[in-house]
Coordinates of C-alpha atoms in Angstrom, one line a residue:
M1 CA -140.1 -17.3 73.5
S2 CA -137.1 -19.3 72.1
S3 CA -133.7 -17.6 71.9
S4 CA -133.7 -17.4 68.2
A5 CA -137.1 -15.9 68.2
V6 CA -135.8 -13.3 70.6
L7 CA -132.8 -12.5 68.3
R8 CA -135.0 -12.4 65.4
Q9 CA -137.4 -9.7 67.2
S10 CA -134.2 -7.9 68.4
S11 CA -132.9 -7.5 64.9
Q12 CA -136.1 -6.4 63.6
L13 CA -136.5 -3.5 66.2
N14 CA -132.9 -2.6 65.9
P15 CA -132.0 -3.1 62.3
V16 CA -128.1 -3.0 61.5
G17 CA -127.2 -1.7 58.1
P18 CA -128.3 1.3 55.9
E19 CA -131.1 3.5 57.1
L20 CA -132.9 6.5 55.5
R21 CA -131.0 9.8 55.3
G22 CA -132.2 12.5 57.7
G23 CA -132.5 10.5 60.9
N24 CA -130.2 13.0 62.8
I25 CA -132.8 16.2 61.8
T26 CA -135.0 17.2 64.5
L27 CA -138.2 19.5 64.8
E28 CA -135.9 21.9 67.0
Q29 CA -133.2 21.9 64.4
I30 CA -135.5 23.2 61.8
M31 CA -137.0 25.7 64.1
A32 CA -134.0 27.1 65.5
K33 CA -132.3 30.2 64.3
T34 CA -129.4 29.7 62.0
D35 CA -125.8 30.2 63.5
A36 CA -123.8 30.9 60.3
S37 CA -120.5 31.5 62.5
T38 CA -120.3 27.7 62.6
R39 CA -120.2 27.4 58.5
K40 CA -117.3 25.4 57.1
T41 CA -118.1 25.6 53.4
K42 CA -116.4 28.6 51.7
I43 CA -118.1 31.0 49.4
V44 CA -116.6 32.4 46.2
C45 CA -118.2 35.8 45.1
T46 CA -117.7 37.5 41.5
M47 CA -116.6 40.8 41.5
G48 CA -118.6 43.5 39.7
P49 CA -120.2 46.8 39.8
A50 CA -123.0 45.7 42.3
C51 CA -120.4 45.0 45.2
W52 CA -116.9 46.4 44.1
Q53 CA -116.8 49.4 46.5
V54 CA -115.0 49.2 49.9
E55 CA -118.0 49.3 51.9
Q56 CA -120.0 47.0 49.9
L57 CA -116.9 44.5 49.8
E58 CA -116.7 44.9 53.7
E59 CA -120.3 43.8 54.1
L60 CA -119.7 40.6 51.9
I61 CA -116.6 39.7 53.9
D62 CA -118.9 40.2 57.1
V63 CA -121.4 37.5 55.8
G64 CA -119.2 35.1 54.1
L65 CA -117.0 36.1 51.0
S66 CA -113.7 34.2 51.2
V67 CA -112.5 34.2 47.7
A68 CA -113.0 37.1 45.4
R69 CA -113.3 35.9 41.6
F70 CA -112.3 38.3 38.9
N71 CA -113.9 37.3 35.7
F72 CA -111.6 38.0 32.7
S73 CA -114.3 37.5 30.2
H74 CA -115.2 41.0 31.0
G75 CA -113.1 44.1 31.8
D76 CA -109.5 45.3 31.3
H77 CA -106.4 45.0 33.5
D78 CA -106.9 48.7 34.9
G79 CA -110.5 48.2 35.8
H80 CA -109.8 44.8 37.6
K81 CA -106.7 46.3 39.4
A82 CA -108.9 49.1 40.8
C83 CA -111.2 46.6 42.1
L84 CA -108.5 44.5 43.6
D85 CA -107.0 47.6 45.4
R86 CA -110.4 48.1 47.1
L87 CA -110.8 44.5 47.7
R88 CA -107.6 44.5 49.6
Q89 CA -108.4 47.6 51.6
A90 CA -111.6 46.1 52.6
A91 CA -109.8 42.7 53.7
K92 CA -107.3 45.1 55.5
N93 CA -110.1 46.9 57.2
K94 CA -111.8 43.7 58.4
N95 CA -108.4 41.9 59.4
K96 CA -109.5 38.9 57.2
H97 CA -107.4 36.9 54.5
I98 CA -109.3 37.0 51.4
A99 CA -108.2 35.1 48.3
V100 CA -108.0 36.2 44.9
M101 CA -109.1 34.2 41.8
L102 CA -108.4 34.8 38.4
D103 CA -111.1 33.3 35.9
T104 CA -109.6 33.0 32.6
K105 CA -111.7 33.7 29.5
G106 CA -110.6 30.6 27.6
P107 CA -111.4 29.5 24.3
E108 CA -114.8 30.4 23.1
I109 CA -117.0 30.0 20.2
R110 CA -119.4 32.8 19.3
S111 CA -121.8 33.8 16.7
G112 CA -121.0 36.8 14.5
F113 CA -122.1 40.5 13.8
F114 CA -125.4 41.4 12.0
A115 CA -125.6 43.4 8.8
E116 CA -128.6 45.4 10.3
G117 CA -129.8 46.0 13.8
N118 CA -128.6 44.4 17.0
K119 CA -131.1 41.3 17.0
I120 CA -132.2 38.8 14.4
T121 CA -135.5 36.8 14.7
L122 CA -135.2 33.0 13.6
V123 CA -138.4 30.9 13.1
K124 CA -138.8 27.1 13.8
G125 CA -138.3 24.9 10.9
E126 CA -136.6 27.1 8.7
T127 CA -133.0 26.7 7.8
L128 CA -129.9 28.9 8.8
I129 CA -126.4 28.7 7.3
L130 CA -123.5 28.9 9.6
T131 CA -120.2 30.1 8.2
S132 CA -116.7 30.1 9.5
D133 CA -116.0 33.4 7.6
Y134 CA -116.2 35.6 10.8
S135 CA -116.1 38.9 8.7
Y136 CA -119.6 38.0 7.2
K137 CA -122.2 40.3 8.4
G138 CA -125.2 38.0 9.0
D139 CA -129.1 37.8 9.0
S140 CA -131.8 35.4 9.6
K141 CA -130.6 33.3 6.7
K142 CA -126.8 33.1 7.3
L143 CA -124.8 33.8 10.3
A144 CA -121.1 33.9 11.1
C145 CA -119.4 31.4 13.6
S146 CA -116.1 32.2 15.3
Y147 CA -114.8 28.7 15.0
S148 CA -112.9 28.1 11.9
S149 CA -113.0 24.4 11.9
L150 CA -116.8 24.2 12.3
A151 CA -117.5 22.3 9.1
K152 CA -114.6 19.8 9.8
S153 CA -115.9 19.2 13.5
V154 CA -119.7 18.7 13.1
R155 CA -121.7 16.0 11.5
P156 CA -125.4 15.6 10.2
G157 CA -127.9 15.3 12.9
Q158 CA -125.8 17.0 15.5
E159 CA -127.2 19.8 17.8
I160 CA -125.6 23.3 18.1
L161 CA -126.6 25.3 20.9
V162 CA -126.6 29.1 20.7
A163 CA -127.2 31.8 23.7
D164 CA -127.0 29.4 26.6
G165 CA -129.2 26.9 24.7
S166 CA -132.1 29.5 24.0
L167 CA -131.7 28.6 20.3
V168 CA -131.2 25.0 19.2
L169 CA -130.0 24.0 15.5
T170 CA -129.7 20.7 14.0
V171 CA -126.8 20.2 11.3
L172 CA -128.5 19.1 7.9
T173 CA -125.6 19.3 5.5
I174 CA -121.9 20.3 5.4
D175 CA -119.9 22.1 2.9
E176 CA -116.3 21.6 4.2
P177 CA -114.6 23.4 1.3
N178 CA -116.5 26.8 1.8
G179 CA -116.6 26.3 5.7
E180 CA -120.3 26.4 5.7
V181 CA -123.0 24.4 7.8
T182 CA -126.7 24.3 7.0
C183 CA -128.9 23.9 10.0
R184 CA -132.6 23.4 10.8
I185 CA -133.9 25.8 13.4
E186 CA -135.6 23.9 16.1
N187 CA -137.4 26.6 18.0
N188 CA -138.4 30.4 17.6
A189 CA -135.9 32.5 19.1
S190 CA -134.6 36.3 18.9
I191 CA -130.7 36.7 19.7
G192 CA -128.3 39.3 19.6
E193 CA -124.8 39.6 18.3
R194 CA -121.8 37.7 19.5
K195 CA -123.6 34.9 21.4
N196 CA -121.9 31.9 22.9
M197 CA -122.1 28.6 21.1
N198 CA -121.6 25.0 22.1
L199 CA -121.0 22.0 20.3
P200 CA -122.1 19.0 22.6
G201 CA -119.8 15.9 21.9
V202 CA -117.3 17.7 19.7
V203 CA -113.5 17.7 20.5
V204 CA -112.9 21.5 19.9
D205 CA -109.7 22.4 18.1
L206 CA -109.0 25.3 20.1
P207 CA -106.2 26.0 22.7
T208 CA -107.4 25.8 26.5
L209 CA -105.0 28.7 27.2
T210 CA -105.3 31.6 24.6
E211 CA -103.1 34.5 24.0
K212 CA -105.4 36.7 25.9
D213 CA -105.4 34.2 28.9
I214 CA -101.5 34.2 29.0
D215 CA -101.3 38.0 29.0
D216 CA -103.9 38.2 31.8
I217 CA -101.9 35.8 33.9
V218 CA -98.4 37.1 33.2
N219 CA -99.0 40.9 33.1
W220 CA -102.1 40.9 35.7
G221 CA -102.1 38.0 37.9
M222 CA -98.6 37.2 38.8
P223 CA -97.6 40.9 39.5
N224 CA -100.7 41.3 41.6
D225 CA -100.0 38.3 43.7
I226 CA -103.1 36.3 43.0
D227 CA -103.9 33.1 44.8
F228 CA -105.8 31.2 42.4
I229 CA -106.3 30.7 38.7
A230 CA -109.7 29.3 37.5
A231 CA -108.7 27.7 34.4
S232 CA -111.8 27.7 31.7
F233 CA -112.5 24.6 29.7
V234 CA -109.7 22.4 30.9
R235 CA -110.0 19.2 28.6
K236 CA -106.9 17.2 29.4
A237 CA -103.9 17.2 31.9
S238 CA -101.7 18.8 29.4
D239 CA -103.8 21.9 29.7
V240 CA -102.9 22.2 33.4
L241 CA -99.2 21.6 32.8
K242 CA -99.2 24.4 30.2
I243 CA -100.6 26.8 32.7
R244 CA -97.9 25.7 35.2
E245 CA -95.3 26.2 32.5
V246 CA -96.7 29.8 31.9
L247 CA -96.6 30.4 35.7
G248 CA -93.0 29.3 36.0
E249 CA -91.0 29.4 39.1
K250 CA -92.1 32.9 39.8
G251 CA -95.8 32.0 40.0
A252 CA -95.4 28.4 41.4
G253 CA -97.4 29.4 44.6
I254 CA -100.5 30.2 42.5
K255 CA -103.1 27.2 42.8
I256 CA -104.8 25.9 39.6
I257 CA -108.7 25.3 39.9
S258 CA -109.5 23.4 36.6
K259 CA -113.1 24.1 35.4
I260 CA -114.7 21.0 33.9
E261 CA -117.1 22.3 31.5
N262 CA -117.5 19.8 28.6
Q263 CA -117.8 16.2 27.6
E264 CA -113.9 15.9 27.1
G265 CA -113.0 17.2 30.3
M266 CA -115.4 14.5 32.0
E267 CA -113.6 11.8 30.0
N268 CA -110.2 12.9 30.9
Y269 CA -111.2 13.7 34.7
D270 CA -109.1 11.3 36.4
E271 CA -105.9 12.6 34.7
I272 CA -106.8 16.2 35.0
L273 CA -107.4 15.6 38.8
K274 CA -103.8 14.2 39.3
V275 CA -102.2 17.0 38.2
T276 CA -104.5 20.1 39.2
D277 CA -104.5 21.8 42.7
G278 CA -108.4 22.0 42.9
I279 CA -111.8 21.6 40.6
M280 CA -114.7 23.7 39.7
V281 CA -117.9 21.9 38.7
A282 CA -118.9 24.7 36.2
R283 CA -122.3 23.6 35.4
G284 CA -123.3 26.3 32.9
D285 CA -121.4 25.2 30.1
L286 CA -121.5 21.6 31.2
G287 CA -125.2 21.8 31.0
M288 CA -124.9 22.7 27.2
E289 CA -122.4 20.0 26.7
I290 CA -124.2 17.0 28.2
P291 CA -127.8 16.5 29.0
P292 CA -129.2 18.7 31.6
E293 CA -130.6 15.9 33.6
K294 CA -127.2 14.4 33.6
V295 CA -125.6 17.3 35.3
F296 CA -126.4 16.5 38.9
L297 CA -124.7 13.1 38.1
A298 CA -121.7 14.8 36.8
Q299 CA -121.4 17.1 39.9
K300 CA -121.6 14.1 42.5
Y301 CA -119.2 12.1 40.4
M302 CA -116.7 14.9 40.1
I303 CA -117.0 16.0 43.8
R304 CA -116.6 12.4 45.0
K305 CA -113.3 11.8 43.3
A306 CA -112.0 15.1 44.4
N307 CA -112.9 14.3 48.0
I308 CA -111.0 11.2 47.8
A309 CA -108.0 13.0 46.0
G310 CA -108.0 15.5 48.8
K311 CA -108.4 18.4 46.0
P312 CA -110.7 21.3 47.0
V313 CA -113.8 21.5 44.9
V314 CA -115.9 24.5 43.9
T315 CA -119.5 24.1 42.7
A316 CA -120.6 27.0 40.4
T317 CA -123.2 28.6 38.2
Q318 CA -126.8 29.6 38.7
M319 CA -126.8 28.6 42.5
L320 CA -129.1 31.6 43.5
E321 CA -129.7 33.0 40.0
S322 CA -133.1 34.4 40.9
M323 CA -131.5 36.9 43.6
I324 CA -130.0 38.8 40.7
T325 CA -133.3 40.6 40.7
N326 CA -135.2 39.0 43.6
P327 CA -134.5 39.8 47.3
R328 CA -135.1 35.9 48.2
P329 CA -134.0 32.7 46.5
T330 CA -136.6 30.1 45.3
R331 CA -136.6 26.9 47.2
A332 CA -135.2 24.8 44.6
E333 CA -132.0 27.0 44.6
C334 CA -131.6 26.8 48.4
S335 CA -132.0 22.9 47.8
D336 CA -129.3 22.9 45.0
V337 CA -126.9 24.7 47.4
A338 CA -127.6 22.4 50.2
N339 CA -127.3 19.4 48.1
A340 CA -124.0 20.6 46.8
V341 CA -122.7 20.7 50.5
L342 CA -124.4 17.3 51.1
D343 CA -122.3 16.0 48.0
G344 CA -119.1 17.1 49.6
T345 CA -118.2 20.4 48.0
D346 CA -115.7 22.8 49.8
C347 CA -117.0 25.8 48.1
V348 CA -120.0 27.2 46.5
M349 CA -119.8 30.2 44.1
L350 CA -122.0 33.1 43.2
S351 CA -121.8 34.8 39.8
G352 CA -124.1 37.4 38.6
E353 CA -125.8 37.5 41.9
T354 CA -122.7 39.4 43.4
A355 CA -121.3 40.9 40.4
N356 CA -124.3 42.9 39.0
G357 CA -127.2 41.7 41.1
E358 CA -129.6 43.9 43.2
H359 CA -129.2 42.0 46.3
P360 CA -125.5 40.9 46.6
T361 CA -125.1 41.0 50.6
A362 CA -128.5 39.2 50.9
A363 CA -127.4 36.5 48.3
V364 CA -124.2 35.7 50.2
T365 CA -126.1 35.9 53.6
I366 CA -128.7 33.3 52.5
M367 CA -125.9 31.0 50.9
S368 CA -123.9 31.2 54.1
E369 CA -127.0 30.0 56.2
T370 CA -128.0 27.6 53.8
C371 CA -124.4 25.8 54.0
T372 CA -124.6 26.0 57.7
E373 CA -128.0 24.1 57.5
A374 CA -126.7 21.6 55.3
E375 CA -123.6 21.0 57.1
G376 CA -125.9 20.5 60.5
A377 CA -127.7 17.7 58.6
Q378 CA -124.5 15.7 58.1
T379 CA -123.2 13.3 60.8
T380 CA -119.6 14.4 60.9
N381 CA -118.2 11.1 62.5
L382 CA -119.7 9.1 59.7
L383 CA -118.4 11.7 57.2
Y384 CA -114.8 11.4 58.3
Q385 CA -115.2 7.4 58.3
A386 CA -116.7 7.8 54.8
V387 CA -113.9 9.8 53.4
R388 CA -111.2 7.4 55.0
N389 CA -113.2 4.2 53.8
S390 CA -113.4 5.6 50.2
T391 CA -110.0 6.7 50.0
L392 CA -108.7 3.2 51.1
A393 CA -111.1 1.5 48.6
A394 CA -109.7 3.8 45.8
Q395 CA -106.0 3.8 46.7
G396 CA -105.6 0.6 48.6
S397 CA -103.7 2.4 51.5
L398 CA -103.3 5.8 52.8
S399 CA -99.9 8.0 52.1
T400 CA -98.0 8.7 55.3
S401 CA -99.2 12.3 55.3
E402 CA -102.9 11.2 54.8
S403 CA -102.6 8.5 57.6
I404 CA -101.3 11.3 60.0
A405 CA -103.9 13.6 58.9
S406 CA -106.6 10.9 59.4
S407 CA -105.2 9.9 62.8
A408 CA -105.4 13.7 63.7
V409 CA -109.2 14.0 62.9
K410 CA -110.0 10.4 64.6
T411 CA -108.2 11.5 67.5
A412 CA -110.0 14.7 67.5
I413 CA -113.3 12.8 67.6
D414 CA -112.5 10.5 70.2
V415 CA -111.1 13.0 72.6
Y416 CA -113.7 15.5 71.8
A417 CA -111.3 18.1 70.8
K418 CA -112.3 21.7 70.5
A419 CA -110.1 22.7 67.4
I420 CA -107.1 21.3 65.4
I421 CA -104.2 23.4 64.9
V422 CA -102.1 22.8 61.9
C423 CA -98.6 24.4 61.2
S424 CA -98.1 24.3 57.5
A425 CA -95.7 26.5 55.5
S426 CA -97.1 25.2 52.1
G427 CA -100.7 24.7 52.9
N428 CA -100.3 20.8 52.1
T429 CA -100.5 19.6 55.7
A430 CA -103.8 21.7 56.2
T431 CA -105.4 20.4 52.8
Q432 CA -104.8 16.8 54.2
V433 CA -106.5 17.6 57.5
A434 CA -109.5 19.3 55.8
K435 CA -109.8 16.4 53.6
F436 CA -111.0 14.3 56.3
R437 CA -113.9 16.7 57.4
P438 CA -113.6 17.4 61.0
S439 CA -116.5 18.8 62.8
M440 CA -114.1 21.2 64.8
P441 CA -112.6 24.2 63.3
I442 CA -109.1 24.0 61.8
Y443 CA -106.8 26.8 62.5
V444 CA -103.7 27.1 60.0
I445 CA -100.5 28.6 61.4
T446 CA -98.3 29.6 58.5
D447 CA -95.6 32.2 57.7
S448 CA -97.0 32.7 54.1
S449 CA -99.8 35.4 53.5
R450 CA -100.7 33.6 50.2
V451 CA -101.0 30.4 52.0
A452 CA -103.3 31.9 54.5
R453 CA -105.4 33.3 52.1
Q454 CA -105.4 30.0 50.1
C455 CA -106.6 27.9 53.2
C456 CA -109.0 30.5 54.5
G457 CA -110.4 30.7 50.8
V458 CA -111.1 27.0 49.9
L459 CA -110.3 24.8 52.9
R460 CA -113.4 23.3 54.5
G461 CA -113.5 24.7 58.2
A462 CA -110.2 26.4 57.9
T463 CA -109.0 29.7 59.5
S464 CA -105.5 31.1 59.2
I465 CA -102.9 32.8 61.3
V466 CA -99.9 34.3 59.9
V467 CA -96.4 34.4 61.9
N468 CA -93.2 36.0 61.3
K469 CA -91.2 32.6 60.7
L470 CA -91.8 28.8 60.8
P471 CA -90.5 26.6 62.3
E472 CA -88.8 29.2 64.8
D473 CA -92.1 30.6 65.9
M474 CA -94.1 27.2 66.0
E475 CA -94.4 26.5 69.5
S476 CA -94.9 30.1 70.8
S477 CA -97.5 30.5 68.1
I478 CA -99.3 27.3 69.2
D479 CA -99.3 28.6 72.8
S480 CA -100.7 32.1 71.8
T481 CA -103.3 30.4 69.8
M482 CA -104.6 28.1 72.7
K483 CA -104.7 31.2 75.0
F484 CA -106.7 32.7 72.1
F485 CA -109.1 29.8 72.1
V486 CA -109.5 30.1 75.9
R487 CA -110.0 33.9 76.0
T488 CA -112.7 33.7 72.9
K489 CA -114.5 30.8 74.8
L490 CA -113.6 28.3 71.8
C491 CA -112.4 26.1 74.8
S492 CA -112.0 26.0 78.5
V493 CA -108.6 25.5 80.4
G494 CA -107.9 21.8 80.3
D495 CA -109.8 21.0 77.0
P496 CA -107.9 19.0 74.4
V497 CA -106.7 20.5 71.0
I498 CA -105.0 18.5 68.4
V499 CA -101.8 19.8 67.0
V500 CA -100.6 18.8 63.6
T501 CA -97.2 19.8 62.3
G502 CA -95.2 19.6 58.9
S503 CA -91.6 19.2 58.3
M504 CA -89.4 21.5 56.5
E505 CA -89.9 19.5 53.5
Y506 CA -93.7 20.2 53.7
K507 CA -94.6 16.7 54.5
T508 CA -97.1 16.1 57.3
N509 CA -95.0 14.4 60.3
Q510 CA -96.3 14.8 63.5
M511 CA -99.6 14.8 65.5
R512 CA -100.1 15.4 69.2
V513 CA -102.6 16.3 71.8
Q514 CA -102.3 19.3 73.7
Y515 CA -104.5 20.7 76.7
A516 CA -105.7 24.4 77.0

């Protein structure tokens, strides 16, 4: 056989280039019991009556809760404060750093009240008039809408979705002087009062930060030392800057997670990403604003860009929705959670599953196990290279801090390090290291309790250790952490560990290999 024929046969037997995904998955892996203690993806749980007692919260912490979400679309300050006190007691009992997220109500458009009863029945093909006079008590012929600019904002042929899309209306005619819009009812439906309304494709003339939101942030969030604000319906970068203005110097340490929920937010995503601390892919309202078959594309698009920017991203809404009532999720729901992890999400979120579901602990448990299995299906060395290559392609080069963080993770891979220790006063250094997706755990040493909660809360694979003062306590803390690794069998004497330290100006500036 000629040498050229041998080369051709060799290339056919050992192809170079892309291969089908899943080549690293084995039958043994499928059949083995899941060890969720290795999970790196973080879990956000919404607080509510189903889980807000101390004992219940301790259970959630045991199985994976890392961020407690307080939904300010419901409840009052006193009720949320009572729940927060119980959460912090549970975290103290478990010796865990649990972050607190205030999720703003944000601007919303709702249908009005009825003249009689608490439900109306609407028939397909009939017409319904929407009026911006919110004092009007409606019926099946005419219904109030809270958006005063409705008649100025919509156009004939446009859809209006009501009650999470369970009612679809098509605009027929517009009476702008009287603030009325006549619509055709596209499906039979029964709806209650004050249901949410979506106007797909419309640039809504409402402030992202309402007076209620400002009151919630200033008079509840800041006094209670919260860690994150999940800002609803962020549509442009100035929305994020407005929140920073409200927070001021006193609240400067609170991180802003921008919820992208409509087309305008998608269109301005790059500018929003530059100024926000993190992203939430809020798929519920997003699925009302763009076609539902496009939501998975939007999810991948936003997660990828956030990964490149090194901004933590939360994937949310209906992840295990059936577990509000059922003890087990559907296979499709587990696949949804797993695919979010494979897309690159840092966190996944539960809403009604933990807030008012019948099986909150089971929901967190199965989410934790699903995330663990999805992570096991990834090839972490390739994941590091993919993040680095994508960052270089997008930015042209790495910043100094990114380069050292990237080098730390690459060195950890090369020397088979058992862990990465990051000393970080602000959390910025830890965020940069987490960006490059190391397969080994990240231990963040910090002198800030808030930074400890934030890193434990949303950074992939991160655990926090709080010390009295950096940099004075840095070396002694590194030494004691190394001894902890040996004591808990994370590593053996002589095993390499990567140490990354940040300067007083909070810029990453040093990486070294240290041996246990």
